[in-house]
XYZ file of C-alpha atoms in Angstrom:
310
model
C 0.000 0.000 0.000
C 1.464 3.331 -1.083
C 0.740 6.862 0.055
C -0.140 7.709 -3.536
C -2.891 5.074 -3.490
C -4.281 6.408 -0.225
C -4.303 9.922 -1.674
C -6.255 8.630 -4.671
C -8.671 6.739 -2.428
C -9.356 9.781 -0.217
C -9.944 12.019 -3.242
C -12.543 9.649 -4.684
C -14.147 9.162 -1.261
C -14.501 12.910 -0.718
C -15.615 13.770 -4.256
C -17.878 10.682 -4.632
C -16.936 10.825 -8.313
C -13.973 9.445 -10.282
C -13.952 12.203 -12.911
C -13.952 15.037 -10.375
C -11.298 13.250 -8.302
C -9.060 12.743 -11.350
C -9.385 16.447 -12.227
C -8.527 17.385 -8.653
C -5.488 15.083 -8.627
C -4.532 16.062 -12.202
C -4.192 12.463 -13.370
C -6.094 10.504 -15.993
C -9.321 8.817 -14.968
C -7.998 5.480 -16.212
C -4.879 5.892 -14.079
C -6.983 6.735 -11.042
C -9.248 3.741 -11.598
C -6.238 1.442 -11.960
C -4.767 2.782 -8.707
C -8.008 2.154 -6.819
C -8.361 -1.332 -8.295
C -4.805 -2.183 -7.238
C -5.554 -1.019 -3.701
C -8.748 -3.077 -3.585
C -6.879 -6.166 -4.821
C -4.201 -5.673 -2.153
C -6.834 -5.303 0.593
C -8.971 -8.116 -0.797
C -12.203 -6.138 -0.777
C -14.155 -3.498 -2.687
C -13.888 0.037 -1.353
C -16.549 1.689 -3.516
C -19.979 0.892 -4.913
C -19.808 2.317 -8.434
C -22.724 3.666 -10.440
C -22.992 5.695 -13.632
C -23.450 8.972 -11.732
C -21.501 8.656 -8.484
C -19.721 6.274 -6.181
C -20.407 5.396 -2.551
C -18.128 3.923 0.062
C -18.594 0.304 1.081
C -18.357 -0.648 4.736
C -14.686 -1.472 4.163
C -14.183 1.879 2.461
C -15.724 3.732 5.383
C -13.463 1.840 7.766
C -10.397 2.768 5.738
C -11.202 6.444 5.196
C -10.450 7.851 8.667
C -7.141 5.992 8.947
C -6.192 6.978 5.388
C -6.789 10.649 6.171
C -4.714 10.411 9.358
C -1.899 8.573 7.557
C -1.695 11.209 4.824
C -1.789 14.011 7.402
C 1.018 12.350 9.399
C 3.134 11.898 6.269
C 2.665 15.540 5.298
C 3.484 16.648 8.846
C 6.709 14.619 8.779
C 7.776 16.173 5.479
C 6.992 19.664 6.720
C 8.839 19.081 10.005
C 11.979 18.093 8.113
C 11.636 21.153 5.900
C 11.233 23.356 8.987
C 14.503 22.018 10.437
C 16.172 23.041 7.188
C 14.773 26.543 7.607
C 12.117 26.145 4.903
C 8.423 26.865 5.329
C 6.557 24.656 2.894
C 3.564 22.378 2.661
C -0.100 23.231 3.082
C -2.039 25.224 5.658
C -5.695 24.197 5.742
C -7.821 26.723 7.600
C -11.466 26.170 8.510
C -13.955 28.712 9.779
C -17.594 29.093 10.640
C -18.705 32.277 8.821
C -19.325 35.571 10.608
C -17.707 34.743 13.929
C -16.804 38.388 14.465
C -13.326 37.845 15.952
C -10.824 37.604 13.106
C -10.450 39.426 9.792
C -9.652 36.096 8.183
C -9.050 37.255 4.572
C -6.561 39.864 5.817
C -4.791 37.317 8.022
C -4.528 34.810 5.180
C -3.159 37.482 2.853
C -0.516 38.408 5.422
C 0.385 34.765 5.952
C 0.815 34.229 2.206
C 3.037 37.316 1.984
C 5.278 35.995 4.761
C 5.200 32.319 3.714
C 5.078 32.154 -0.059
C 6.073 28.474 -0.076
C 2.961 27.361 1.822
C -0.236 26.569 -0.062
C -3.294 27.956 1.738
C -6.590 26.101 1.676
C -9.818 27.443 3.175
C -13.139 25.768 3.932
C -16.241 27.128 5.628
C -18.412 24.775 7.661
C -20.160 24.406 10.998
C -18.098 24.378 14.178
C -18.837 20.753 15.109
C -17.557 19.430 11.776
C -14.540 21.743 11.826
C -13.366 20.630 15.267
C -13.692 17.012 14.167
C -11.697 17.776 11.004
C -8.879 19.139 13.178
C -8.962 15.907 15.174
C -8.664 13.805 12.001
C -5.901 15.950 10.511
C -7.984 17.294 7.615
C -7.794 20.857 8.962
C -4.785 22.516 10.600
C -6.458 25.538 12.205
C -10.184 26.197 12.644
C -12.021 29.275 13.884
C -15.063 27.902 15.684
C -17.729 28.422 18.305
C -17.225 26.348 21.440
C -20.068 23.834 21.410
C -19.101 21.233 23.998
C -16.648 18.404 24.441
C -13.412 18.635 22.465
C -12.103 15.486 20.713
C -8.812 14.034 21.973
C -5.793 15.654 20.377
C -7.482 19.044 19.844
C -6.788 22.227 21.795
C -9.228 25.182 21.922
C -7.770 28.639 22.471
C -10.513 31.136 23.218
C -10.528 34.410 21.310
C -13.668 36.289 22.324
C -17.049 36.038 24.039
C -20.432 37.482 23.125
C -23.976 37.185 24.396
C -26.721 35.682 22.252
C -29.657 37.937 21.390
C -32.974 37.745 19.552
C -33.076 39.378 16.131
C -36.544 40.180 14.773
C -38.543 42.340 12.372
C -39.494 45.808 13.736
C -43.196 44.866 13.466
C -42.771 41.664 15.463
C -44.519 41.662 18.892
C -41.178 41.029 20.634
C -39.436 43.980 18.944
C -40.464 46.450 21.639
C -39.394 44.295 24.588
C -36.648 45.457 26.910
C -35.687 41.810 27.479
C -37.042 38.491 26.335
C -37.590 35.527 28.643
C -36.791 32.055 27.362
C -40.444 31.047 27.767
C -41.437 33.825 25.326
C -39.720 31.822 22.582
C -41.680 28.627 23.183
C -44.047 29.062 20.212
C -42.032 31.402 18.010
C -41.027 30.243 14.496
C -37.251 30.348 14.209
C -34.828 31.123 11.426
C -31.643 29.206 12.194
C -28.472 27.649 10.890
C -27.902 24.043 9.901
C -27.075 21.387 12.537
C -23.464 21.569 13.640
C -23.275 25.362 13.431
C -22.584 27.197 16.669
C -25.893 29.050 17.024
C -27.865 25.879 16.238
C -26.058 23.807 18.883
C -26.243 26.478 21.589
C -29.890 27.358 20.955
C -30.997 23.726 20.884
C -29.167 23.144 24.168
C -30.769 26.173 25.827
C -34.254 25.218 24.655
C -33.811 21.691 25.983
C -32.727 23.107 29.358
C -35.844 25.306 29.392
C -38.041 22.273 28.741
C -39.164 22.740 25.132
C -38.015 21.717 21.673
C -35.925 23.658 19.203
C -37.982 24.335 16.069
C -36.150 26.073 13.250
C -38.650 26.056 10.395
C -36.202 27.829 8.079
C -32.520 26.809 8.077
C -29.694 28.484 6.181
C -25.908 28.151 5.871
C -24.972 31.832 5.736
C -25.802 34.932 7.728
C -27.150 37.018 4.830
C -30.068 34.701 3.939
C -30.858 34.541 7.652
C -31.052 38.345 7.821
C -33.203 38.396 4.676
C -35.690 35.908 6.121
C -35.932 37.755 9.441
C -36.279 40.999 7.468
C -39.391 39.578 5.796
C -40.807 38.696 9.234
C -40.740 34.965 8.532
C -39.332 34.208 11.965
C -36.942 35.367 14.663
C -33.286 34.376 14.956
C -31.077 33.741 17.979
C -27.624 35.004 17.052
C -24.510 36.579 18.612
C -24.905 40.243 19.457
C -22.423 41.299 16.746
C -25.076 40.397 14.152
C -27.179 43.328 15.423
C -24.811 45.754 13.697
C -25.265 44.244 10.239
C -28.713 45.730 9.513
C -29.434 48.079 12.427
C -32.047 50.113 10.526
C -34.001 47.098 9.266
C -33.989 44.676 12.203
C -34.410 44.880 15.971
C -32.029 43.242 18.452
C -33.509 42.364 21.845
C -31.479 41.002 24.803
C -32.299 37.637 26.331
C -32.901 37.728 30.062
C -31.255 34.439 31.025
C -30.856 30.832 30.089
C -28.780 31.123 26.922
C -25.156 29.937 26.843
C -22.562 32.438 25.729
C -21.020 32.571 22.269
C -17.347 31.715 22.784
C -15.169 31.960 19.668
C -11.963 29.915 19.719
C -9.112 28.654 17.567
C -9.057 24.865 17.314
C -5.642 23.330 16.643
C -3.983 19.976 17.140
C -2.100 19.447 20.383
C 1.027 19.248 18.232
C 0.370 21.685 15.373
C 2.270 21.586 12.091
C 5.003 24.190 11.438
C 2.654 26.083 9.111
C -0.135 26.051 11.707
C 2.294 27.245 14.372
C 3.426 30.087 12.103
C -0.189 31.106 11.514
C -0.963 31.083 15.231
C 2.186 33.099 15.920
C 1.037 35.631 13.333
C -2.277 36.041 15.169
C -0.500 36.523 18.481
C -0.367 40.052 19.808
C -3.576 41.494 18.327
C -5.984 41.391 21.294
C -5.382 39.264 24.420
C -7.321 36.022 24.326
C -9.597 34.862 27.099
C -8.993 31.794 29.203
C -10.992 28.741 28.177
C -11.578 25.578 30.154
C -10.741 23.513 27.082
C -7.376 25.164 26.475
C -4.691 22.515 26.816
C -1.741 24.866 27.309
C -1.143 28.296 28.765
C 0.022 30.029 25.582
C -2.486 32.652 24.466
C -3.370 33.380 20.878
C -4.540 36.875 20.023
C -6.590 38.222 17.173
C -8.014 41.469 15.941
C -11.603 42.430 16.580
C -12.782 42.784 12.993
C -16.329 41.617 12.387
């Protein structure tokens, strides 16, 4: 079994398509298919269920995927560590982020990192915080900007950056718009506009509703802040969001504080306990902007700092 074969396998598994995977890897589709067949022969089992439109992992393929990802990440880390000893900064920095966290001007930070480390390829993916923390644990992501949502997987360190309160965002004509504060029980029958499962606001709101004794009911779910603001702006529901969202459309929407019962919105950097040289360089770049806050999940005492750009 070769690293090249594992790379081919992971590409097909993630793309669920041989043609797209071959384009991503910049090899011929016949060469990719031959590589996968050779791996399946060596393992003595099929890894994919093939159809004319897409491929799906078999049970054996699913079992192999996590270990294949970790093996490739470990091999890349070893190569980068050797390069770092030689005084070279090379390899790949994969950064993940949940959109609109309000703590880091991520495009500016990535541009500065590229200027200082031209030999490092930067990759960026946006997703929900739960998936991003797990991707750090599996080695798919080097650094992730996330909302703290609960237990941290082994091997991952959270370094808190900032804290906000959660508020209710609603249309000016909504009955709750004129409230000085909103009690949790006032939300019991309200239609909600929310984010997909795994996003910070979804996890925290569901948890708070469960603690208050009623179910979370987001009738409209989105994966970006702007559609959420549009839906609330048409009075299709209220949204429970971090207070920084109130400044995005202050003339069109009303932000009302919650009295009690909601967890706080803690933004953190998720990194491996032993980050790669590129990840370490990126964290060092962030250091010195604004002092970070202590977090119970932080595994070491070194503080990372960031700017306060929304």
